[in-house]
Structures are given as structure tokens and as C-alpha cells.
Coordinates of C-alpha atoms (C1' of nucleotides) in Angstrom, one line a residue:
Chain B
M1 CA 19.0 -13.0 16.7
R2 CA 18.3 -9.3 16.7
L3 CA 15.9 -7.5 14.4
S4 CA 18.7 -6.2 12.2
E5 CA 20.1 -9.8 11.8
L6 CA 16.6 -11.0 11.0
S7 CA 16.5 -8.3 8.4
E8 CA 19.8 -9.3 6.9
K9 CA 19.0 -13.0 6.7
S10 CA 15.6 -12.4 5.2
G11 CA 16.5 -9.5 2.9
V12 CA 13.6 -7.5 4.3
K13 CA 14.3 -4.0 5.6
T14 CA 14.1 -3.5 9.4
A15 CA 11.5 -0.8 8.9
T16 CA 9.3 -3.2 7.0
I17 CA 9.7 -5.9 9.7
K18 CA 8.7 -3.3 12.2
Y19 CA 5.6 -2.6 10.1
Y20 CA 4.8 -6.3 10.0
L21 CA 5.2 -6.6 13.7
R22 CA 2.8 -3.7 14.2
E23 CA 0.3 -5.2 11.8
G24 CA 0.4 -8.5 13.7
L25 CA 1.8 -10.6 10.8
L26 CA 4.8 -11.5 12.9
R27 CA 4.9 -12.5 16.5
P28 CA 7.0 -10.1 18.7
G29 CA 10.5 -11.4 19.5
H30 CA 11.3 -12.5 23.0
R31 CA 12.1 -9.3 24.9
V32 CA 15.6 -9.5 26.4
S33 CA 15.7 -6.0 27.8
A34 CA 13.8 -2.7 27.4
T35 CA 15.6 -2.1 24.1
Q36 CA 16.2 -5.5 22.6
A37 CA 14.3 -8.5 21.5
E38 CA 15.5 -11.9 20.4
Y39 CA 14.2 -13.6 17.2
D40 CA 14.6 -17.2 16.2
E41 CA 14.3 -19.5 13.1
S42 CA 10.5 -19.6 13.5
H43 CA 10.4 -15.8 13.0
L44 CA 12.6 -16.1 9.9
R45 CA 10.4 -18.8 8.5
R46 CA 7.2 -16.9 9.2
L47 CA 8.7 -13.7 7.8
R48 CA 9.5 -15.5 4.5
L49 CA 6.0 -16.9 4.4
V50 CA 4.6 -13.5 4.9
R51 CA 6.7 -12.1 2.1
A52 CA 5.6 -14.9 -0.2
L53 CA 2.0 -14.3 0.6
I54 CA 2.3 -10.6 0.1
Q55 CA 4.8 -10.4 -2.8
V56 CA 4.1 -13.5 -4.8
G57 CA 0.5 -14.1 -3.8
R58 CA -0.3 -10.3 -3.8
L59 CA -2.4 -10.7 -0.6
P60 CA -3.3 -7.4 1.1
V61 CA -1.7 -7.2 4.5
A62 CA -5.1 -7.5 6.3
T63 CA -5.9 -10.7 4.4
A64 CA -2.5 -12.2 5.1
R65 CA -3.1 -11.6 8.7
E66 CA -6.4 -13.4 8.6
V67 CA -5.0 -16.3 6.7
L68 CA -2.1 -16.6 9.1
S69 CA -4.4 -16.4 12.2
H70 CA -6.1 -19.5 10.9
V71 CA -2.8 -21.3 10.2
D72 CA -1.9 -20.6 13.8
D73 CA -5.2 -21.5 15.4
E74 CA -4.4 -24.8 17.1
S75 CA -7.9 -25.0 18.6
L76 CA -9.5 -25.9 15.3
G77 CA -9.7 -29.4 13.8
R78 CA -7.7 -30.0 10.7
T79 CA -10.5 -29.8 8.2
I80 CA -12.0 -26.7 9.7
R81 CA -8.5 -25.1 10.1
L82 CA -7.7 -25.9 6.5
G83 CA -11.0 -24.7 5.3
A84 CA -10.8 -21.5 7.3
A85 CA -7.3 -20.7 6.0
L86 CA -8.1 -21.5 2.4
W87 CA -11.5 -19.7 2.4
S88 CA -9.9 -16.5 3.7
L89 CA -7.6 -16.4 0.7
P90 CA -8.5 -14.0 -2.0
H91 CA -10.7 -15.5 -4.8
G92 CA -11.4 -12.6 -7.0
P93 CA -14.5 -10.5 -7.0
D94 CA -17.9 -11.9 -5.9
P95 CA -20.5 -12.3 -8.6
D96 CA -22.5 -9.2 -9.4
E97 CA -26.0 -10.2 -8.6
E98 CA -27.4 -7.3 -10.5
A99 CA -26.0 -8.5 -13.8
P100 CA -28.2 -10.8 -15.9
E101 CA -25.2 -13.0 -16.9
T102 CA -24.8 -14.1 -13.3
A103 CA -27.9 -16.2 -13.3
A104 CA -26.9 -17.9 -16.5
A105 CA -23.4 -18.4 -15.1
R106 CA -24.8 -20.0 -12.0
E107 CA -26.9 -22.4 -14.0
E108 CA -23.9 -23.3 -16.1
V109 CA -21.8 -24.0 -13.0
E110 CA -24.6 -26.1 -11.6
R111 CA -24.7 -28.2 -14.8
L112 CA -20.9 -28.5 -14.7
L113 CA -20.9 -29.8 -11.1
D114 CA -23.7 -32.2 -12.0
R115 CA -21.8 -33.6 -14.9
L116 CA -18.6 -33.9 -12.8
G117 CA -20.4 -35.5 -9.9
W118 CA -18.9 -33.1 -7.4
A119 CA -21.6 -33.5 -4.8
T120 CA -19.7 -31.7 -2.1
S121 CA -19.3 -28.6 -4.2
Q122 CA -23.0 -28.7 -5.1
E123 CA -23.9 -28.9 -1.4
L124 CA -21.6 -26.2 -0.3
G125 CA -22.9 -24.1 -3.2
S126 CA -22.3 -20.4 -2.9
L127 CA -20.9 -20.8 0.5
S128 CA -17.6 -21.6 -1.0
P129 CA -15.6 -18.6 -2.1
A130 CA -14.1 -20.7 -4.9
H131 CA -17.6 -21.5 -6.1
R132 CA -18.6 -17.8 -6.1
A133 CA -15.4 -16.9 -7.8
L134 CA -16.1 -19.5 -10.5
V135 CA -19.6 -18.1 -11.1
S136 CA -18.1 -14.6 -11.3
S137 CA -15.5 -15.7 -13.9
V138 CA -18.0 -17.5 -16.0
A139 CA -20.3 -14.5 -15.9
T140 CA -17.5 -12.3 -17.1
L141 CA -16.8 -14.6 -20.0
I142 CA -20.4 -14.8 -21.0
R143 CA -20.6 -11.0 -20.8
L144 CA -17.6 -10.6 -23.1
G145 CA -19.0 -13.2 -25.5
Y146 CA -16.3 -15.8 -25.0
P147 CA -17.4 -19.4 -25.1
C148 CA -17.3 -21.5 -22.0
D149 CA -19.6 -24.4 -22.6
V150 CA -20.0 -27.1 -20.0
E151 CA -18.1 -29.7 -22.1
Y152 CA -15.0 -27.5 -22.2
L153 CA -15.2 -26.6 -18.6
A154 CA -15.7 -30.2 -17.5
E155 CA -12.6 -31.2 -19.3
Q156 CA -10.6 -28.5 -17.7
A157 CA -12.1 -29.3 -14.3
R158 CA -11.1 -33.0 -14.7
L159 CA -7.6 -31.9 -15.3
M160 CA -7.7 -29.6 -12.3
H161 CA -9.0 -32.4 -10.2
Q162 CA -5.9 -34.4 -11.1
V163 CA -3.8 -31.4 -10.1
A164 CA -5.7 -31.3 -6.8
V165 CA -5.1 -35.0 -6.1
Q166 CA -1.3 -34.4 -6.4
D167 CA -1.6 -31.3 -4.2
L168 CA -3.2 -33.3 -1.4
D169 CA -0.8 -36.2 -1.9
M170 CA 2.0 -33.8 -1.4
M171 CA 0.3 -32.2 1.7
E172 CA 0.0 -35.6 3.3
T173 CA 3.7 -36.2 3.2
Y174 CA 3.9 -33.7 6.1
P175 CA 3.7 -35.2 9.5
T176 CA 2.1 -32.4 11.6
E177 CA -1.2 -30.7 11.2
A178 CA 0.4 -27.2 11.4
E179 CA 2.8 -28.0 8.6
Q180 CA 0.0 -29.5 6.5
V181 CA -2.1 -26.4 6.9
E182 CA 0.9 -24.2 6.1
T183 CA 1.6 -26.3 3.0
A184 CA -2.0 -26.1 1.9
V185 CA -1.9 -22.3 2.1
A186 CA 1.5 -22.2 0.3
S187 CA 0.2 -24.6 -2.3
A188 CA -2.9 -22.4 -2.9
V189 CA -0.9 -19.2 -3.1
L190 CA 2.6 -20.1 -4.3
Y191 CA 1.8 -22.9 -6.7
E192 CA -0.8 -20.9 -8.5
P193 CA 1.7 -18.7 -10.3
L194 CA 3.8 -21.7 -10.9
L195 CA 1.0 -23.6 -12.5
M196 CA 0.1 -20.6 -14.6
S197 CA 3.7 -20.2 -15.8
L198 CA 3.6 -23.9 -16.8
R199 CA 0.4 -23.3 -18.6
R200 CA 1.8 -20.4 -20.6
M201 CA 5.0 -22.3 -21.4
A202 CA 2.9 -25.2 -22.5
Q203 CA 0.9 -22.9 -24.8
E204 CA 4.2 -21.6 -26.3
E205 CA 5.4 -25.2 -26.8
E206 CA 2.1 -26.3 -28.3
S207 CA 1.9 -23.2 -30.4
A208 CA 5.4 -23.8 -31.8
R209 CA 4.5 -27.4 -32.6
R210 CA 1.4 -26.3 -34.5
Y211 CA 2.5 -23.2 -36.3
G212 CA 6.3 -23.1 -36.0
I213 CA 8.3 -20.5 -34.1
Chain K
M1 CA -24.0 6.5 -28.8
R2 CA -22.8 9.2 -26.5
L3 CA -20.2 8.8 -23.7
S4 CA -23.0 8.8 -21.1
E5 CA -24.8 6.1 -22.9
L6 CA -21.6 4.1 -23.2
S7 CA -21.3 4.5 -19.5
E8 CA -24.8 3.2 -18.8
K9 CA -24.5 0.2 -21.1
S10 CA -21.1 -0.8 -19.6
G11 CA -21.7 0.1 -16.0
V12 CA -18.5 2.2 -16.0
K13 CA -18.7 5.8 -14.8
T14 CA -18.2 8.5 -17.3
A15 CA -15.2 9.8 -15.4
T16 CA -13.6 6.5 -15.6
I17 CA -14.2 6.2 -19.3
K18 CA -12.7 9.6 -19.8
Y19 CA -9.7 8.4 -17.8
Y20 CA -9.3 5.3 -20.0
L21 CA -9.6 7.6 -23.1
R22 CA -6.8 9.7 -21.7
E23 CA -4.7 6.7 -21.0
G24 CA -5.2 5.4 -24.5
L25 CA -7.0 2.2 -23.5
L26 CA -10.0 3.2 -25.6
R27 CA -10.0 4.8 -29.0
P28 CA -11.6 8.2 -29.1
G29 CA -15.1 8.3 -30.4
H30 CA -16.0 9.8 -33.8
R31 CA -16.2 13.5 -33.2
V32 CA -19.6 14.8 -34.4
S33 CA -19.2 18.3 -33.2
A34 CA -16.8 20.3 -31.0
T35 CA -18.6 19.0 -27.9
Q36 CA -19.9 15.6 -28.9
A37 CA -18.5 12.3 -30.0
E38 CA -20.1 9.1 -31.2
Y39 CA -19.3 5.7 -29.8
D40 CA -20.3 2.3 -31.2
E41 CA -20.4 -1.4 -30.3
S42 CA -16.7 -1.8 -30.9
H43 CA -16.1 0.8 -28.1
L44 CA -18.4 -1.0 -25.8
R45 CA -16.8 -4.4 -26.5
R46 CA -13.3 -2.9 -26.0
L47 CA -14.4 -1.2 -22.8
R48 CA -15.6 -4.5 -21.4
L49 CA -12.3 -6.1 -22.4
V50 CA -10.4 -3.3 -20.6
R51 CA -12.5 -3.8 -17.5
A52 CA -11.9 -7.5 -17.6
L53 CA -8.2 -7.1 -18.0
I54 CA -8.0 -4.5 -15.2
Q55 CA -10.5 -5.8 -12.7
V56 CA -10.4 -9.6 -13.2
G57 CA -6.9 -9.9 -14.5
R58 CA -5.6 -7.1 -12.2
L59 CA -3.4 -5.7 -14.9
P60 CA -2.0 -2.3 -14.2
V61 CA -3.3 0.3 -16.7
A62 CA 0.0 0.7 -18.4
T63 CA 0.3 -3.0 -19.0
A64 CA -3.2 -3.2 -20.3
R65 CA -2.4 -0.5 -22.8
E66 CA 0.7 -2.4 -24.0
V67 CA -1.2 -5.7 -24.3
L68 CA -4.0 -4.0 -26.3
S69 CA -1.6 -2.3 -28.6
H70 CA -0.3 -5.7 -29.6
V71 CA -3.8 -7.0 -30.0
D72 CA -4.6 -4.1 -32.3
D73 CA -1.3 -4.3 -34.3
E74 CA -2.4 -5.5 -37.7
S75 CA 1.1 -5.2 -39.1
L76 CA 2.4 -8.2 -37.2
G77 CA 2.1 -11.8 -38.3
R78 CA -0.1 -14.0 -36.1
T79 CA 2.6 -15.8 -34.3
I80 CA 4.5 -12.6 -33.5
R81 CA 1.3 -10.7 -32.6
L82 CA 0.2 -13.5 -30.3
G83 CA 3.6 -13.8 -28.7
A84 CA 3.9 -10.0 -28.3
A85 CA 0.5 -9.8 -26.7
L86 CA 1.1 -12.7 -24.4
W87 CA 4.6 -11.8 -23.4
S88 CA 3.6 -8.3 -22.3
L89 CA 1.1 -9.8 -19.9
P90 CA 2.2 -9.8 -16.2
H91 CA 4.1 -12.9 -15.1
G92 CA 5.1 -12.2 -11.6
P93 CA 8.4 -10.9 -10.4
D94 CA 11.6 -11.7 -12.3
P95 CA 14.0 -14.0 -10.6
D96 CA 16.3 -12.3 -8.1
E97 CA 19.7 -13.1 -9.5
E98 CA 21.4 -12.3 -6.2
A99 CA 19.7 -15.1 -4.4
P100 CA 21.5 -18.4 -4.3
E101 CA 18.3 -20.3 -4.8
T102 CA 17.8 -18.9 -8.2
A103 CA 20.7 -20.8 -9.7
A104 CA 19.3 -24.0 -8.2
A105 CA 15.8 -23.2 -9.5
R106 CA 17.2 -22.6 -13.0
E107 CA 18.8 -26.0 -13.0
E108 CA 15.7 -27.6 -11.7
V109 CA 13.7 -26.0 -14.5
E110 CA 16.3 -27.1 -17.0
R111 CA 15.9 -30.7 -15.8
L112 CA 12.2 -30.4 -16.0
L113 CA 12.1 -29.1 -19.6
D114 CA 14.6 -31.9 -20.5
R115 CA 12.3 -34.5 -19.0
L116 CA 9.2 -33.0 -20.7
G117 CA 11.0 -32.8 -24.0
W118 CA 9.9 -29.2 -24.4
A119 CA 12.6 -28.2 -26.9
T120 CA 11.1 -24.8 -27.7
S121 CA 11.0 -23.7 -24.1
Q122 CA 14.6 -24.8 -23.7
E123 CA 15.7 -22.8 -26.7
L124 CA 13.7 -19.7 -25.7
G125 CA 15.2 -20.1 -22.3
S126 CA 15.1 -17.0 -20.2
L127 CA 13.8 -15.0 -23.1
S128 CA 10.3 -16.1 -22.3
P129 CA 8.6 -14.2 -19.4
A130 CA 6.8 -17.4 -18.5
H131 CA 10.1 -19.2 -18.1
R132 CA 11.5 -16.4 -15.9
A133 CA 8.4 -16.4 -13.8
L134 CA 8.7 -20.2 -13.4
V135 CA 12.3 -19.9 -12.2
S136 CA 11.2 -17.2 -9.8
S137 CA 8.4 -19.4 -8.4
V138 CA 10.6 -22.4 -8.0
A139 CA 13.3 -20.2 -6.3
T140 CA 10.7 -19.0 -3.8
L141 CA 9.5 -22.5 -3.0
I142 CA 13.0 -23.6 -2.5
R143 CA 13.7 -20.6 -0.3
L144 CA 10.7 -21.5 1.9
G145 CA 11.7 -25.1 2.0
Y146 CA 8.7 -26.5 0.1
P147 CA 9.4 -29.4 -2.1
C148 CA 9.1 -29.1 -5.8
D149 CA 11.0 -32.0 -7.2
V150 CA 11.2 -32.6 -11.0
E151 CA 8.9 -35.6 -10.8
Y152 CA 6.1 -33.6 -9.2
L153 CA 6.5 -30.6 -11.5
A154 CA 6.7 -32.8 -14.6
E155 CA 3.3 -34.3 -13.7
Q156 CA 1.7 -30.9 -13.2
A157 CA 3.3 -29.7 -16.4
R158 CA 1.9 -32.6 -18.4
L159 CA -1.6 -31.7 -17.1
M160 CA -1.0 -28.0 -18.0
H161 CA 0.0 -29.1 -21.4
Q162 CA -3.4 -30.8 -21.8
V163 CA -5.0 -27.6 -20.7
A164 CA -3.0 -25.7 -23.3
V165 CA -4.0 -28.1 -26.0
Q166 CA -7.6 -27.3 -25.2
D167 CA -6.9 -23.6 -25.1
L168 CA -5.4 -23.6 -28.6
D169 CA -8.2 -25.8 -29.9
M170 CA -10.6 -23.3 -28.7
M171 CA -8.7 -20.4 -30.1
E172 CA -8.7 -22.1 -33.5
T173 CA -12.5 -22.1 -33.6
Y174 CA -12.2 -18.3 -34.3
P175 CA -12.0 -17.3 -38.0
T176 CA -10.1 -14.1 -37.9
E177 CA -6.7 -13.4 -36.6
A178 CA -7.8 -10.4 -34.6
E179 CA -10.3 -12.5 -32.8
Q180 CA -7.8 -15.3 -32.2
V181 CA -5.3 -12.9 -30.6
E182 CA -8.0 -11.4 -28.5
T183 CA -9.2 -14.8 -27.4
A184 CA -5.6 -15.8 -26.6
V185 CA -5.3 -12.8 -24.3
A186 CA -8.6 -13.4 -22.8
S187 CA -7.7 -17.0 -22.3
A188 CA -4.5 -16.1 -20.6
V189 CA -6.1 -13.5 -18.4
L190 CA -9.7 -14.5 -17.8
Y191 CA -9.4 -18.3 -17.7
E192 CA -6.6 -18.1 -15.1
P193 CA -8.8 -17.3 -12.2
L194 CA -11.4 -19.7 -13.6
L195 CA -8.9 -22.5 -13.6
M196 CA -7.7 -21.6 -10.2
S197 CA -11.3 -21.6 -8.9
L198 CA -11.7 -25.0 -10.4
R199 CA -8.5 -26.2 -8.7
R200 CA -9.6 -25.0 -5.3
M201 CA -13.1 -26.6 -5.7
A202 CA -11.4 -29.8 -6.8
Q203 CA -9.3 -29.6 -3.6
E204 CA -12.4 -29.1 -1.5
E205 CA -14.0 -32.0 -3.3
E206 CA -11.1 -34.3 -3.0
S207 CA -10.5 -33.3 0.6
A208 CA -14.1 -34.1 1.4
R209 CA -13.7 -37.5 -0.2
R210 CA -10.6 -38.3 1.8
Y211 CA -11.4 -36.8 5.2
G212 CA -15.2 -36.2 5.2
I213 CA -16.7 -32.7 5.5
Chain I
dT1 C1' -33.8 34.1 -29.6
dC2 C1' -32.5 33.1 -25.1
dC3 C1' -31.7 30.4 -21.3
dT4 C1' -30.5 26.2 -19.3
dC5 C1' -28.4 21.6 -19.6
dT6 C1' -25.3 18.5 -21.2
dT7 C1' -21.0 17.2 -23.4
dG8 C1' -16.1 16.3 -24.0
dG9 C1' -11.8 17.6 -22.3
dA10 C1' -8.0 18.7 -19.0
dG11 C1' -5.9 19.2 -14.6
dA12 C1' -5.9 18.7 -9.9
dG13 C1' -7.4 16.2 -6.1
dT14 C1' -8.8 11.8 -3.4
dG15 C1' -8.4 7.5 -1.0
dC16 C1' -6.1 3.5 -0.3
dC17 C1' -2.2 0.9 0.8
dA18 C1' 2.4 -0.8 1.4
dC19 C1' 5.9 0.7 3.0
dT20 C1' 9.6 4.2 4.9
dA21 C1' 11.9 8.1 7.2
dT22 C1' 12.3 10.4 11.5
dC23 C1' 12.5 10.7 16.4
dC24 C1' 13.1 9.2 20.9
dA25 C1' 14.6 7.1 25.2
dA26 C1' 17.0 3.2 26.8
dT27 C1' 20.6 0.3 26.5
dG28 C1' 25.1 -2.4 25.2
dG29 C1' 29.7 -2.6 23.7
dT30 C1' 34.2 -0.7 24.3
Chain D
dA1 C1' 31.9 7.6 30.0
dC2 C1' 30.5 7.8 25.5
dC3 C1' 28.2 6.9 21.4
dA4 C1' 26.2 3.8 17.9
dT5 C1' 22.4 0.7 18.0
dT6 C1' 17.9 -1.1 19.3
dG7 C1' 12.8 -1.4 19.6
dG8 C1' 8.9 1.4 19.4
dA9 C1' 5.8 5.1 18.0
dT10 C1' 4.3 8.6 14.6
dA11 C1' 4.0 10.9 10.6
dG12 C1' 5.2 11.0 5.9
dT13 C1' 6.0 9.1 0.9
dG14 C1' 5.0 7.3 -3.5
dG15 C1' 2.3 4.8 -6.7
dC16 C1' -2.0 4.1 -8.7
dA17 C1' -6.7 3.9 -10.1
dC18 C1' -9.8 6.5 -10.3
dT19 C1' -12.9 10.9 -9.3
dC20 C1' -13.9 15.7 -8.7
dT21 C1' -14.1 20.4 -10.5
dC22 C1' -14.1 23.5 -13.8
dC23 C1' -14.6 25.3 -18.5
dA24 C1' -16.0 26.6 -23.1
dA25 C1' -18.8 25.0 -26.8
dG26 C1' -22.8 23.3 -28.5
dA27 C1' -27.7 21.1 -28.0
dG28 C1' -32.4 21.6 -26.9
dG29 C1' -36.7 23.4 -25.3
dA30 C1' -39.9 27.6 -24.5

DNA sequence: TCCTCTTGGAGAGTGCCACTATCCAATGGT
DNA sequence: ACCATTGGATAGTGGCACTCTCCAAGAGGA
């Protein structure tokens, strides 16, 4: 199909598709002549993924490019490929090492992982962006004076672990490695807002049960 | 304290504080003379909350102002005040009514709520921003061809309900209504990245258990 | 008192970033 | 032959969160 057709099917303006091509988020179509190129279903699928990453996941274009490059990198083993893709996703700001709360937060996270028995996370420590993001979040909460004691966090973490188990189960239903990696990325980016919507609806539901409408 | 002192204690530049004052995110200080104003702890606390909303929660300034106005509105009852504050938080894009997937998504969500027995959410229907955001998320997943069958969603929703129960329990530990509302907002905005960090760490942990490092 | 420094306030400017409008030469369809 | 369309390159746009610059009115030290 032509660029304009790709545009129609995806609902993305041709100018924007050209921009994505320029930015390397989309592979160039197969050049048929000097003035025309042919695009196929894989381009359409990738374009939709790009839109999802950028619009739903709010990824900056440069970050989306990096994530996609890992998704595409067939030379890596699955674990590395998965890790590379997920670790290049945005995770919020890094902890501010200047702030005194950061040290306290780090200790708190340490205690949390200890209690949970998450040995891997402890070993990876601050290598993992998720770990750093967690420290940063906890530091912010401490700074603002909101409680986040280990007991509470541990309970939430156990629930998140159950979520993660389901995520991985779902990922495993895909046969090929490429699809699994893509699913993992989609899961990280697209299911996040979905889960948060569910959380807020659950809050509304529970609030109505407790206090009435 | 003076504006410059407020700036030092909060780590926010004076120019930025002035900007927040202009935008109505921060109440003006108590004018001591024509050229000086006095700020107190409440300003510092509010400033930190503003920074958290904008930097951690990525709220646009205009949205932050709206949220804060509800937090401050003493004339509302708790339930309404809470609802107003939470409903003005960002929830992702509204569903695209043009797209055919949206109708399917709406049905899917309907079935989900039915299975969960969340009567309130069903009644509120598309009034609730969280509900609309969920439809939008599900529509995106359908469009991209990712699975999100009711069974899977229901399981995740039940987990999120457990999260919500803890959220509300924690909110109830605060004595005053103002604090409860502020905590609810903070919970919605600040605990989201925290929970998502926990989810990704749990994914790493579970992934390591299944496939090794 | 006088001189300098700082303050709060207001408007214009900056930098970033995701697009988007404009051109252009080379087709392709009729 | 003729003209709309295509892919490609370049420059421009709009939104937004700051940030710079200026100004008049005190504050503060010698």
C-alpha cells in the first residue's frame, strides 16, 4: 500500500508518518520507483505500536526509538532483549542524591525487598531503573510527609507480584520471541493506564460502599 | 519567610515560584510592605505538593490548579470534594467514538463490571473519567490485537480492588477532611508511579525465577 | 541621609518537542 | 501530453513550562 493508504488505515496524517520515518520509528517502505514506496501490514502494525507508545504511553520520540530498536534486535537473547527493552522505558525521575530523604528511602526499599524475599531485585539494586524509580517515589512521599511504611508497601508489592505473574503468563501464550518482547513492552506501557483506571474505579466502588454515593 | 527563603527551602527557583503564584497554584504570601511578602510552612507544604503533582504526576499546570481548587474547597462535602478532586485528575485520552473498536471495548467493560459486581461503576457509566479511560485503553489494546479478555481483566481488577481497599484504609487514618482529600489526591498521583515501579520489579523478579537472570 | 541591594511583580522571551505546512522534482494515471 | 500525486527535504508552528529582564518601592548599612 502507498503512504497515503497507510495514513488512511492508521488514522495518522501522512506528514506525521513522514516524520516518524525520518526519526527512524518506522522502517522505510519498499521503494518501487523514485517517487513511490510500498508499505505492508507490518508497517501498519508497527505504526499503531508507535502511536500507542507515544500517545498512550507518552514516550518521547527518542525513547520510543530506543525501545523499538531493542524489540527489533534479533541478535540478543530473550532475557537480555526483554530487559533491554523494558529498561529503556521511562521510569520517572532518578532519585535526587542530594536530598536527605533519598538515603532514608533507599533503606526503606532495602527493608521492603528483604521482607518480600526478592533476592534478584536486591542483587540488581540500583542498576534497575524500576528500583531507582521506586526509591525516588518513596523519597518524594517521605518529603511530603505521607506515610509509606514497609508493611503497607509490602502488601501492595505482593499484590503487584500477582499482577506480574499474570502478565508473564499472558506473555508466554505467544509463540515467537519477537512477539513476546513486543507484548512485554505493550504490557508495560499499555496496561499501566488500564491498571490505574481499574484502581481508580475500584476506589470509587469501595468509596461508595463505605460512604454511599 | 521571604520568597527567596521559600525558594531555598523547597529547592524551587524564585522565578518558578513567581510563575506558580501567577498561575494561582500557590496562594500569595501575606503582604508586609509594598515590596515584601511573608510565606509560612503552609506555603512550603503546598509548594512541595505542587512540585509533586507537576513533576512526579506530570500534571499540566492548568490541571494541577483545578485539582488543588477542589482540595481547597471547604464548601463541598467530603464525598463530592473527593470525587471532584479525583475526577479532575488526568485519565488519559477519552475514547475515540469514531473508531469501531470503541463499541467493542465498551461492551467488554460492561461485561467486566457485570462479572465483578461493581454496581456503582455500572451506574456511573461513562460519567466517570476512570471508566472512559478504561474503555479507551481496552479499545487501544483491541486495535493493536493484544488480548484482554474479561477473565484476565477481572483478575487484575480484583487485585486492584484490594489495592484500593488499602488506599482507603490509609486515607481513613487521617483525622481531618482536608488531609483526607489531599491524601487521596496524593495517593492517586504519587502512588501510581510507585505501584508501577513495584509491578516492574515484580516482573523482573518473577522473570528471573522462571528463566534465570 | 544617602547609596546600594533586594524584593515582588509583570511581560516578554527561551528552549524543547511533536508535529505540520510548504516546496520540489519525479512519476503514474488517463 | 498533462496534471494530480508521491516521497523526500526543510523550515515553520503551537503549546507549555519555565526563565530572563526590567522596574519601582522599600530595606539596610555606613
